[in-house]
PDB file of C-alpha atoms in Angstrom:
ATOM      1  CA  UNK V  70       4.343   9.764  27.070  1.00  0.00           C
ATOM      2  CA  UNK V  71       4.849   8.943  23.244  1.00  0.00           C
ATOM      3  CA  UNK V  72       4.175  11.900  20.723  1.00  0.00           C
ATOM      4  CA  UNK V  73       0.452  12.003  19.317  1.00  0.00           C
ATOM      5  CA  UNK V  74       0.684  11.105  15.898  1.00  0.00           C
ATOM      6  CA  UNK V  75      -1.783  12.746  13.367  1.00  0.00           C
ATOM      7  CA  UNK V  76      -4.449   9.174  13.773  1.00  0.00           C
ATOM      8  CA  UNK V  77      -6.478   9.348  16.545  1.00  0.00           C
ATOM      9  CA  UNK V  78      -5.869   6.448  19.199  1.00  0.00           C
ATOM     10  CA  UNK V  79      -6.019   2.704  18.966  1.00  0.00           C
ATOM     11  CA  UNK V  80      -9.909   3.052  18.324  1.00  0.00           C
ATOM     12  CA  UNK V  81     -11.881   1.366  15.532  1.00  0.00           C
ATOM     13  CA  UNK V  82     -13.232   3.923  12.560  1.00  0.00           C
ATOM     14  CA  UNK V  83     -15.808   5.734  14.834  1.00  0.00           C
ATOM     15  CA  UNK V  84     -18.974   5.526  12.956  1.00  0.00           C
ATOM     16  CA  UNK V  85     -20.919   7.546  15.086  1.00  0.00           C
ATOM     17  CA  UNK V  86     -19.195  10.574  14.909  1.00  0.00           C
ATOM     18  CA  UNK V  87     -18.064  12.970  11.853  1.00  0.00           C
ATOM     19  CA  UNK V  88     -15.042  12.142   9.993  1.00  0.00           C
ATOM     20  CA  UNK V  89     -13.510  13.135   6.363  1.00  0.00           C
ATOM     21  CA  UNK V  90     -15.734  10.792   4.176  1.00  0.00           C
ATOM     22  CA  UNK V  91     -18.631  12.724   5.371  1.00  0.00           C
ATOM     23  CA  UNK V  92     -17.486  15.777   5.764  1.00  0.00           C
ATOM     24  CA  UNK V  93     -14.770  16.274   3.194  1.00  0.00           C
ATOM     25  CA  UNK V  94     -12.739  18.787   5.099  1.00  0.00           C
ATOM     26  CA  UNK V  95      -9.083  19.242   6.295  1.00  0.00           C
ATOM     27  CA  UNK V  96      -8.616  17.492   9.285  1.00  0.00           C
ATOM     28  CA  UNK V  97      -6.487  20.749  10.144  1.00  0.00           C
ATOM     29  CA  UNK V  98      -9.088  22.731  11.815  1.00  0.00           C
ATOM     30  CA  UNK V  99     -10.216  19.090  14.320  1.00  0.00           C
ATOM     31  CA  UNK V 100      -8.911  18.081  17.273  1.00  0.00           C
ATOM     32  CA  UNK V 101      -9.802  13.960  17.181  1.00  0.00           C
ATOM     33  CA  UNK V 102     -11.533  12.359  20.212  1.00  0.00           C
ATOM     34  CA  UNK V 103     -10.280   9.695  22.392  1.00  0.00           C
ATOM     35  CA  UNK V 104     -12.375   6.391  21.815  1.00  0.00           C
ATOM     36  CA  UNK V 105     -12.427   2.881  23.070  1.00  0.00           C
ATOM     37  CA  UNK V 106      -9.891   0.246  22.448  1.00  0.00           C
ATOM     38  CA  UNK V 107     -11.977  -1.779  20.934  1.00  0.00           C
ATOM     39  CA  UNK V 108     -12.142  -3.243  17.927  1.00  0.00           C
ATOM     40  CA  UNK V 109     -15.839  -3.209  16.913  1.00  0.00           C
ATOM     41  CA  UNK V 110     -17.149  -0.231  16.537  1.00  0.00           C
ATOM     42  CA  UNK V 111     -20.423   1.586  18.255  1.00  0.00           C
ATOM     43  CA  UNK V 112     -23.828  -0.506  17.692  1.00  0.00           C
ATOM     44  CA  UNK V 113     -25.290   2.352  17.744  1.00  0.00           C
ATOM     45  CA  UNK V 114     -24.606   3.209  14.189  1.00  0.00           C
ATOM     46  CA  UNK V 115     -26.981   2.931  11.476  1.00  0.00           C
ATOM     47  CA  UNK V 116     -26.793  -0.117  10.093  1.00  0.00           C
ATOM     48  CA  UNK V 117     -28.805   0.801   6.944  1.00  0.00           C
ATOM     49  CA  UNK V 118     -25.113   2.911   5.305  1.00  0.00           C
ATOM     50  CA  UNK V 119     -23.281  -0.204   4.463  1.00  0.00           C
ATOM     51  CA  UNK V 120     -20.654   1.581   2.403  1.00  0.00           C
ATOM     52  CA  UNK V 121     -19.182   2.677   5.572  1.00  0.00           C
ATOM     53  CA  UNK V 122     -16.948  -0.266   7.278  1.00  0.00           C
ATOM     54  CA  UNK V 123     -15.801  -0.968  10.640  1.00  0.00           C
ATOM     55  CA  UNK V 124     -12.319  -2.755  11.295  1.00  0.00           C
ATOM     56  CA  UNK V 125     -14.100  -5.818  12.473  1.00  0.00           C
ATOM     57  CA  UNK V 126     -16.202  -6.254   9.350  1.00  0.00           C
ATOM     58  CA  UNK V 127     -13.218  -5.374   7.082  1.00  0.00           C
ATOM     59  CA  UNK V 128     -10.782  -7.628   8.848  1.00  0.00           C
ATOM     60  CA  UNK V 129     -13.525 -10.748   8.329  1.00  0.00           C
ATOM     61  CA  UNK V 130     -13.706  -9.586   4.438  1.00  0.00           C
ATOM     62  CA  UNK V 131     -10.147  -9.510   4.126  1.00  0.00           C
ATOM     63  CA  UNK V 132      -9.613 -12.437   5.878  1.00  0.00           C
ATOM     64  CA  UNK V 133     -12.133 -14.329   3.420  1.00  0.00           C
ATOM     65  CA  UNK V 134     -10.603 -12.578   0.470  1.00  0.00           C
ATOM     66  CA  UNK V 135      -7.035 -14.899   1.268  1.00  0.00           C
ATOM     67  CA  UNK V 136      -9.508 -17.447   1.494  1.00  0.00           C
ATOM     68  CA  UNK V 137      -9.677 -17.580  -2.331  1.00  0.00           C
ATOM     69  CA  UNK V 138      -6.498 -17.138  -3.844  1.00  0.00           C
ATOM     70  CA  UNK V 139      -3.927 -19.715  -4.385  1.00  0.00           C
ATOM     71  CA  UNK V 140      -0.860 -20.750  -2.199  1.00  0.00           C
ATOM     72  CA  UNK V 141       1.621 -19.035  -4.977  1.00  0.00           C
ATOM     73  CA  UNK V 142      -0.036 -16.040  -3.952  1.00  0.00           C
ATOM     74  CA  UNK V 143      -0.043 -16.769  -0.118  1.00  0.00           C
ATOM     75  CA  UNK V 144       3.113 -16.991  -0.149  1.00  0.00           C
ATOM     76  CA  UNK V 145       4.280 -13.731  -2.021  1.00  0.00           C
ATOM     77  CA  UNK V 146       1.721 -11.307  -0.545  1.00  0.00           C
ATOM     78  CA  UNK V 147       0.630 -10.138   2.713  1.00  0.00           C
ATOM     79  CA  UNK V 148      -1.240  -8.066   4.782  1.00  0.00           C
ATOM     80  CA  UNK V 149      -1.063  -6.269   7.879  1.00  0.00           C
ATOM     81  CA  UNK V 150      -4.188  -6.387  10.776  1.00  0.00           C
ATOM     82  CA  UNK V 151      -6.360  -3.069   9.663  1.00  0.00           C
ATOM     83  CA  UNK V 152      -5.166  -1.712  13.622  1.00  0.00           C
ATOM     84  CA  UNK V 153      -1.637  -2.201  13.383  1.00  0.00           C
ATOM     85  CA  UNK V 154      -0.338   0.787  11.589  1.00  0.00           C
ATOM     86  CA  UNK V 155      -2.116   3.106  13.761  1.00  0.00           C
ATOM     87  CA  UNK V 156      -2.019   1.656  17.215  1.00  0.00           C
ATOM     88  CA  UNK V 157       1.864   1.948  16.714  1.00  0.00           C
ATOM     89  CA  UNK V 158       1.907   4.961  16.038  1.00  0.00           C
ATOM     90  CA  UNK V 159      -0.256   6.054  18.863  1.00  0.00           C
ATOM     91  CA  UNK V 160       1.435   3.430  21.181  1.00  0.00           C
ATOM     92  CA  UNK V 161       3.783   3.502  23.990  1.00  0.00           C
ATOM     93  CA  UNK V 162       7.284   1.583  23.342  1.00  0.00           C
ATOM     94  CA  UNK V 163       6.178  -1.560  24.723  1.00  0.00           C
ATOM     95  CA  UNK V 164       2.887  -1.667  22.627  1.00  0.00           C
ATOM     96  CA  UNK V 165       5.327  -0.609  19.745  1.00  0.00           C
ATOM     97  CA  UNK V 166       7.643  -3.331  20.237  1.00  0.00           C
ATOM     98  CA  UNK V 167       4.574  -6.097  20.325  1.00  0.00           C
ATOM     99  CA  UNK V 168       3.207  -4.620  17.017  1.00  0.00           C
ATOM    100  CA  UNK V 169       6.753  -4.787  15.438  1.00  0.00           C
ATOM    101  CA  UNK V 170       7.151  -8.384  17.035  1.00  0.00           C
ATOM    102  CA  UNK V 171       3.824  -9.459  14.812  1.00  0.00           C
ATOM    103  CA  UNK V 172       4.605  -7.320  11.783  1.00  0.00           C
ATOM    104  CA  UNK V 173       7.982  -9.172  11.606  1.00  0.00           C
ATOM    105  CA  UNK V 174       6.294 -12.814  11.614  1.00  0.00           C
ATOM    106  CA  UNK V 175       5.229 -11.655   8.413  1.00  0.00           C
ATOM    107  CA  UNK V 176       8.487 -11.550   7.007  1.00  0.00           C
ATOM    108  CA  UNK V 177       7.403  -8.499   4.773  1.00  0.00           C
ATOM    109  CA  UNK V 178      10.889  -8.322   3.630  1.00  0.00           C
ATOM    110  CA  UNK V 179      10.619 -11.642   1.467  1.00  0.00           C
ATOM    111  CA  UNK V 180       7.128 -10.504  -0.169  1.00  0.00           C
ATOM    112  CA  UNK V 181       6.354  -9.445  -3.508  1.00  0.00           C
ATOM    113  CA  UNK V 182       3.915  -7.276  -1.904  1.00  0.00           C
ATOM    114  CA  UNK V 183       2.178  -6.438   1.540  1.00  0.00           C
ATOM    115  CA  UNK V 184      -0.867  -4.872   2.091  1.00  0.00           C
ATOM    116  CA  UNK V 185      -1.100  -1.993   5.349  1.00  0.00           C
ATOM    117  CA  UNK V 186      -4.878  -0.739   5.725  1.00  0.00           C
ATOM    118  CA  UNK V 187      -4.416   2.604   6.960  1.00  0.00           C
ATOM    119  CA  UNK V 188      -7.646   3.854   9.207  1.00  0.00           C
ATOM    120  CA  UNK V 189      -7.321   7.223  10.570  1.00  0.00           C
ATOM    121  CA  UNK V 190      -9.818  10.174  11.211  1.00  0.00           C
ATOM    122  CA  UNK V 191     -12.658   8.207  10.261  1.00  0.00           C
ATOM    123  CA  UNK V 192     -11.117   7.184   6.851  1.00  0.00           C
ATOM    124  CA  UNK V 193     -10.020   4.151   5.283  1.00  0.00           C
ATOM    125  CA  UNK V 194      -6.293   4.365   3.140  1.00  0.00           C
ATOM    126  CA  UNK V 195      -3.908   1.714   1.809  1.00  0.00           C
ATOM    127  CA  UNK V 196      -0.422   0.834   2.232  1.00  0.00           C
ATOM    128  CA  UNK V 197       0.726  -1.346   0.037  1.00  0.00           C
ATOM    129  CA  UNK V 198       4.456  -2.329   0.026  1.00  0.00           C
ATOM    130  CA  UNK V 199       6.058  -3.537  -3.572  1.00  0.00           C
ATOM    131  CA  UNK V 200       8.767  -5.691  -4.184  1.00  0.00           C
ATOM    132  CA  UNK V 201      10.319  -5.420  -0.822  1.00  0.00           C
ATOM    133  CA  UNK V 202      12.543  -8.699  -1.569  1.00  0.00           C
ATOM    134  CA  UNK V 203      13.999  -7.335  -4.037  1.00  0.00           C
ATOM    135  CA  UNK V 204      15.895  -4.629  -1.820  1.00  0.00           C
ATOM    136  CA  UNK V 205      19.668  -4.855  -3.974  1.00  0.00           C
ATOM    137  CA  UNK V 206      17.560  -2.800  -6.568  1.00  0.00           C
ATOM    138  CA  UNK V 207      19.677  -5.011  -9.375  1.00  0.00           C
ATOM    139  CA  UNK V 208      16.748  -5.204 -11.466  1.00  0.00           C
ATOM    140  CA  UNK V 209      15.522  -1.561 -12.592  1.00  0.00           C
ATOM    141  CA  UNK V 210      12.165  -2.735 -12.916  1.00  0.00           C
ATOM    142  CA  UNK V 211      11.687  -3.762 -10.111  1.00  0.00           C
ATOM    143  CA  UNK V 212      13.651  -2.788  -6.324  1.00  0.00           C
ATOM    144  CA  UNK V 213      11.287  -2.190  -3.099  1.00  0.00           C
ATOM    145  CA  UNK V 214       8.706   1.095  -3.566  1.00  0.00           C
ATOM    146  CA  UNK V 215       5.510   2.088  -1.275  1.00  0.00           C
ATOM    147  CA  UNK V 216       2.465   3.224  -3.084  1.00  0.00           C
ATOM    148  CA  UNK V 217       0.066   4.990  -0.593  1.00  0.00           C
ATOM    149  CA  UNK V 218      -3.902   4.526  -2.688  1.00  0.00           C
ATOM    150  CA  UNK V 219      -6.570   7.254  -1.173  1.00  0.00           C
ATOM    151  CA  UNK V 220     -10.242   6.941  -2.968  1.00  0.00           C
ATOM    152  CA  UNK V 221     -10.458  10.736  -1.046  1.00  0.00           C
ATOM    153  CA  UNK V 222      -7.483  12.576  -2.366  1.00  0.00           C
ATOM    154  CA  UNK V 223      -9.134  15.611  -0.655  1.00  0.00           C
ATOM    155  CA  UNK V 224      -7.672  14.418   3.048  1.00  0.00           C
ATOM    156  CA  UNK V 225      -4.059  14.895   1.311  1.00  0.00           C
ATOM    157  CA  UNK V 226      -2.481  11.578   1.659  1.00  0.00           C
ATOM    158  CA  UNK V 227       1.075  12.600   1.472  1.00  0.00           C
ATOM    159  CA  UNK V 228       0.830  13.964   5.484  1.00  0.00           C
ATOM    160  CA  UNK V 229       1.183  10.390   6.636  1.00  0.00           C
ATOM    161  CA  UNK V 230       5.019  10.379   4.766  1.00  0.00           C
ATOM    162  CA  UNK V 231       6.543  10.539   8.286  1.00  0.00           C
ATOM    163  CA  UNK V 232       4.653   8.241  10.089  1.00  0.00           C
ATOM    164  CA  UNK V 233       4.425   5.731   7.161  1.00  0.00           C
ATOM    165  CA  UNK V 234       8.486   5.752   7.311  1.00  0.00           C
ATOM    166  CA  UNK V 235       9.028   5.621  10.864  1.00  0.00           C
ATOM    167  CA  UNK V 236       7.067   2.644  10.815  1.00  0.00           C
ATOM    168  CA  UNK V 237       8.802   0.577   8.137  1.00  0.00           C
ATOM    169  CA  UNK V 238      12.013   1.813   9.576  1.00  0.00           C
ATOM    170  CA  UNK V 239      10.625   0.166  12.959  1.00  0.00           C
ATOM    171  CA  UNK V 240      10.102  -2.744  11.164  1.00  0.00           C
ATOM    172  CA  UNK V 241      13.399  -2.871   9.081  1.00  0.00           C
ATOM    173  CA  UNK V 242      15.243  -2.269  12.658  1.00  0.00           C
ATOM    174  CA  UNK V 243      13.066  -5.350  14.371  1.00  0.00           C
ATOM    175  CA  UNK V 244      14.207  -7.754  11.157  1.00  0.00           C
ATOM    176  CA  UNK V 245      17.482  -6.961  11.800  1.00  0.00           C
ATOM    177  CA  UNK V 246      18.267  -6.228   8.055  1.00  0.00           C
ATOM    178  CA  UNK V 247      21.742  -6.180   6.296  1.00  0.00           C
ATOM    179  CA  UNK V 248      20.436  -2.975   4.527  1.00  0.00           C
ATOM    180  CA  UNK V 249      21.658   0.347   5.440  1.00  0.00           C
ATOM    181  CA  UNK V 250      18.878   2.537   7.226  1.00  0.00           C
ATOM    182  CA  UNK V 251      20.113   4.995   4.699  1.00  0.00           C
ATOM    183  CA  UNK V 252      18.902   2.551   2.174  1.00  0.00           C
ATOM    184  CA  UNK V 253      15.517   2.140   3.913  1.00  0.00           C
ATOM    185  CA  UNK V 254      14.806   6.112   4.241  1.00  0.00           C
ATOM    186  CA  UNK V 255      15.168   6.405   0.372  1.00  0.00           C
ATOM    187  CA  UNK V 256      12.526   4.051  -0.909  1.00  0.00           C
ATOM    188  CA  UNK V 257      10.549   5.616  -2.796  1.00  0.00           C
ATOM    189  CA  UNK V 258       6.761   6.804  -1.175  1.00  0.00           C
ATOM    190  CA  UNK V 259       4.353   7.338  -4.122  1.00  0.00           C
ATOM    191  CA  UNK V 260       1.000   8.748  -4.155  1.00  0.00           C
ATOM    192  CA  UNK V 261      -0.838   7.418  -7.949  1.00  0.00           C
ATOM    193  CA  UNK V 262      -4.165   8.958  -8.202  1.00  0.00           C
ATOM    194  CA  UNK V 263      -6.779   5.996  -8.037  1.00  0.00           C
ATOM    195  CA  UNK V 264     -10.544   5.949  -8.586  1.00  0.00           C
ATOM    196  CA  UNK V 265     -12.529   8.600  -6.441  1.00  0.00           C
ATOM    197  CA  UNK V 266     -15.047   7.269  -3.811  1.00  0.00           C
ATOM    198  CA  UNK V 267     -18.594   9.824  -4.101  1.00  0.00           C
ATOM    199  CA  UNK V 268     -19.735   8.833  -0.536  1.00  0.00           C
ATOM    200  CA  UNK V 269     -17.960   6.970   2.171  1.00  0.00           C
ATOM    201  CA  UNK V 270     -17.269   3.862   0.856  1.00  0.00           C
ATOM    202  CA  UNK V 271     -13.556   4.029   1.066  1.00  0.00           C
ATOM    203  CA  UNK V 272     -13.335   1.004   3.155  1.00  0.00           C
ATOM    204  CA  UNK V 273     -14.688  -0.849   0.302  1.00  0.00           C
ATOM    205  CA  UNK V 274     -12.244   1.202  -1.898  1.00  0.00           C
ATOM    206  CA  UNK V 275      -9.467  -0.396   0.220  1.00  0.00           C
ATOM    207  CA  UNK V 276     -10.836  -3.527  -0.308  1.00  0.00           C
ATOM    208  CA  UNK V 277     -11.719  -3.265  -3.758  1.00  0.00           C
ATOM    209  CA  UNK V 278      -7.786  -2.434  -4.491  1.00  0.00           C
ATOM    210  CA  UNK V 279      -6.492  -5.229  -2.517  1.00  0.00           C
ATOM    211  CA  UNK V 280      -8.782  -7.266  -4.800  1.00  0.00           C
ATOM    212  CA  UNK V 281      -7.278  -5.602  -7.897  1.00  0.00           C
ATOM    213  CA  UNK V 282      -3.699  -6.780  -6.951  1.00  0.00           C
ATOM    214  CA  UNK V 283      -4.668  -9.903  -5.984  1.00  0.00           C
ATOM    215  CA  UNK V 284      -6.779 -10.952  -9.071  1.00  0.00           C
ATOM    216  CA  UNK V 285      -6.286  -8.426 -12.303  1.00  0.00           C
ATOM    217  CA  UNK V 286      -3.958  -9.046 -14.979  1.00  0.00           C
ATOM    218  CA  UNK V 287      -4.173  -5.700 -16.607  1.00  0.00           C
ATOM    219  CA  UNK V 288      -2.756  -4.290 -12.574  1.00  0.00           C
ATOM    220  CA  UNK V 289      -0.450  -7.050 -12.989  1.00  0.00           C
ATOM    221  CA  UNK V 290       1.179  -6.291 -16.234  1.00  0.00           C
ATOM    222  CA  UNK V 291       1.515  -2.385 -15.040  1.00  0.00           C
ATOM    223  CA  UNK V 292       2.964  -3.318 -12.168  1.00  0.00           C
ATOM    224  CA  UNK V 293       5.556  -5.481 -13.625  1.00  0.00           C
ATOM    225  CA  UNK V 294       6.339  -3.126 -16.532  1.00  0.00           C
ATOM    226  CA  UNK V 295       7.135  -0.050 -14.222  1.00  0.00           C
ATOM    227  CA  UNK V 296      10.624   0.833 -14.057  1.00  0.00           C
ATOM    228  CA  UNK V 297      11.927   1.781 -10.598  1.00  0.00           C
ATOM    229  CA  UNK V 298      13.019   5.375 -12.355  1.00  0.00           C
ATOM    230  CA  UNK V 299       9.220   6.237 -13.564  1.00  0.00           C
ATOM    231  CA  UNK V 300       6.143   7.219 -11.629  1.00  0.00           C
ATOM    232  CA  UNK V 301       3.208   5.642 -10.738  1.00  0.00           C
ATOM    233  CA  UNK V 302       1.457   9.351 -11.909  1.00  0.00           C
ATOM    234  CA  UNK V 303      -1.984   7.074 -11.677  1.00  0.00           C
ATOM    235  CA  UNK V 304      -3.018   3.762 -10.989  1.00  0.00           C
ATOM    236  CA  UNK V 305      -6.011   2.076 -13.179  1.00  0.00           C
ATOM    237  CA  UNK V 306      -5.755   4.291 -15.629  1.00  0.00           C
ATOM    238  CA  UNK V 307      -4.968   1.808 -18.309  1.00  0.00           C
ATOM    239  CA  UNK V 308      -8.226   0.351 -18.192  1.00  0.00           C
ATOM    240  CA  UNK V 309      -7.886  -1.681 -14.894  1.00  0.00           C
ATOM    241  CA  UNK V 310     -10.504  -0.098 -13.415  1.00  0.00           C
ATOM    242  CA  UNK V 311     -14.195  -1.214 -14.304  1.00  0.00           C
ATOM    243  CA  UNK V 312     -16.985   0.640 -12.642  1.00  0.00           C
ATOM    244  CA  UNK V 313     -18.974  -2.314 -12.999  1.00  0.00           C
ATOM    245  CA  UNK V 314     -17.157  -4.869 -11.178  1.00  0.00           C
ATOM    246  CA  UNK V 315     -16.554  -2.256  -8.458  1.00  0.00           C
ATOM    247  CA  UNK V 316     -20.400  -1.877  -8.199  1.00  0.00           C
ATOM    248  CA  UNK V 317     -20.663  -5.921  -7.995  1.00  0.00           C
ATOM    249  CA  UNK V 318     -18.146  -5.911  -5.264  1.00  0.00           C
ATOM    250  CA  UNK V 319     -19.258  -3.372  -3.339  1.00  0.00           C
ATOM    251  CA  UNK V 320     -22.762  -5.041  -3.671  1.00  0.00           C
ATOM    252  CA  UNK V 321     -20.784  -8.372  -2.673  1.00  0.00           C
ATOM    253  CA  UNK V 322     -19.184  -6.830   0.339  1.00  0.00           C
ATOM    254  CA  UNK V 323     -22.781  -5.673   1.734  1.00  0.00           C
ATOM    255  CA  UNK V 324     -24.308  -8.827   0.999  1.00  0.00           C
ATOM    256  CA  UNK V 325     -21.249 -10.664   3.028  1.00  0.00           C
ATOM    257  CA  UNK V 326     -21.959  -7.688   6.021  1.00  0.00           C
ATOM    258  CA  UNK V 327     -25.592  -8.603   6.183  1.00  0.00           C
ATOM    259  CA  UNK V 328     -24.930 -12.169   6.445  1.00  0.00           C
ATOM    260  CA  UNK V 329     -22.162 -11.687   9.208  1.00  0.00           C
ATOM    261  CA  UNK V 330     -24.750  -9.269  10.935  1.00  0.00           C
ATOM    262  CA  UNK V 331     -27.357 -12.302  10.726  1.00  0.00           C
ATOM    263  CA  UNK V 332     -25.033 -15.142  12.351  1.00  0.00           C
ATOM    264  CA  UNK V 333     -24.679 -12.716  15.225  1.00  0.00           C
ATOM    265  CA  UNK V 334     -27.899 -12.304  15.582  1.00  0.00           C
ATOM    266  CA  UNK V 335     -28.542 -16.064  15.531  1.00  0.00           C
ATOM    267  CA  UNK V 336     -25.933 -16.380  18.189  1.00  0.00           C
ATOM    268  CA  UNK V 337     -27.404 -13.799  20.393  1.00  0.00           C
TER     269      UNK V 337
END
């Protein structure tokens, strides 16, 4: 039986239940329930708190969000299904080995960067993986780095260091790599302080900073100023960050939730 990791099971984000958003407590003191397989979440939930996403709903956003930036871009980023990171580490070797199998179609070695929504305890996190093809660290600006962004710095990010590494090391191993796994354990996992969520809208968060790196130059120019040697204290800091456009995304994502809510309904 494979060791329990510290995300519950395979399960969407269970919005029935408590989780960290709402309750804003160590997980510490929680034992997590077991919960379906599948990937929408409960219908039961109230509809009316839009801020709070499933994995289907942020999958289809994601997916539209690729939709609508240009093949440059396509082929230098990517992103991992919002279920993959923690189904393997909940999973049994065989599930482990299919998840690796997909992850490595993705070539994440040869991107600029790679996007891994984390969803664990009822609580959205991102991954994001940054200049992983440029792994003989030749240039000091740049050479591969992980950046894990939490809108709820409260949870304490930095407990998912272990799991976050044995996965890219079960990635590095599938790809076959000419690195040394020494090599691989050393890249740098950082933990910049980003923008706070005040409710439980870090789905959107997620979203909103995928969007960021996708689309701002001000992100982009950080990004491709920082020295492998410094950092990343904070993230958005600079000015990057607009409270505004957050609002009109986060308006943009409930407006794209209502209308995927509606075609289902039509369907039905």
């Amino acid at each position: 039986m494979p060791r329990r990791s510290h995300c519950q099971s395979n399960a969407p984000i269970d919005l029935d239940g408590e989780d960290e958003c709402k309750s804003k407590r160590s997980r510490t003191s929680r034992t997590p329930t077991a919960k379906s397989s599948n990937r929408i979440a409960s219908s039961k939930r109230d509809k009316t708190n839009q801020d709070k996403l499933d994995t289907h709903i942020f999958d289809l956003y994601i997916e539209d969000l690729w939709k609508h930036i240009d093949e440059d871009k396509k082929s230098a980023y990517a992103y991992l299904d919002s279920l993959w990171f923690n189904s393997y580490i909940n999973a049994s070797d065989e599930k482990k080995s299919k998840i690796l199998k997909w992850a490595k179609s993705l070539k994440i070695f040869s991107r600029q960067y790679v996007f891994v929504p984390i969803a664990c305890w009822g609580h959205w996190s991102l991954l994001v993986l940054c200049h992983f093809d440029e792994t003989d660290c030749s240039d000091t600006k740049k050479g591969p780095r992980m950046l894990l962004l939490d809108s709820l710095n409260q949870t304490d990010p930095t407990r998912l260091q272990s799991d976050i590494r044995r996965f890219i090391r079960g990635i590095y191993e599938t790809e076959e790599r000419e690195e040394s796994v020494h090599f691989i354990n050393k890249i740098r996992l950082e933990f910049p302080k980003v923008p706070q969520q005040n409710g439980e809208e870090c789905g959107i968060y997620v979203l909103y900073f995928i969007h960021c790196f996708l689309h701002s130059k001000k992100l982009a120019e950080v990004l491709e100023n920082k020295k492998l040697d410094e950092n990343f204290g904070q993230l958005f800091h600079d000015g990057s960050f607009d409270p505004e456009e957050f609002e009109n995304f986060r308006k943009d994502v409930h407006s794209f939730q209502v209308k995927r809510s509606t075609a289902v309904e039509d369907q039905d």
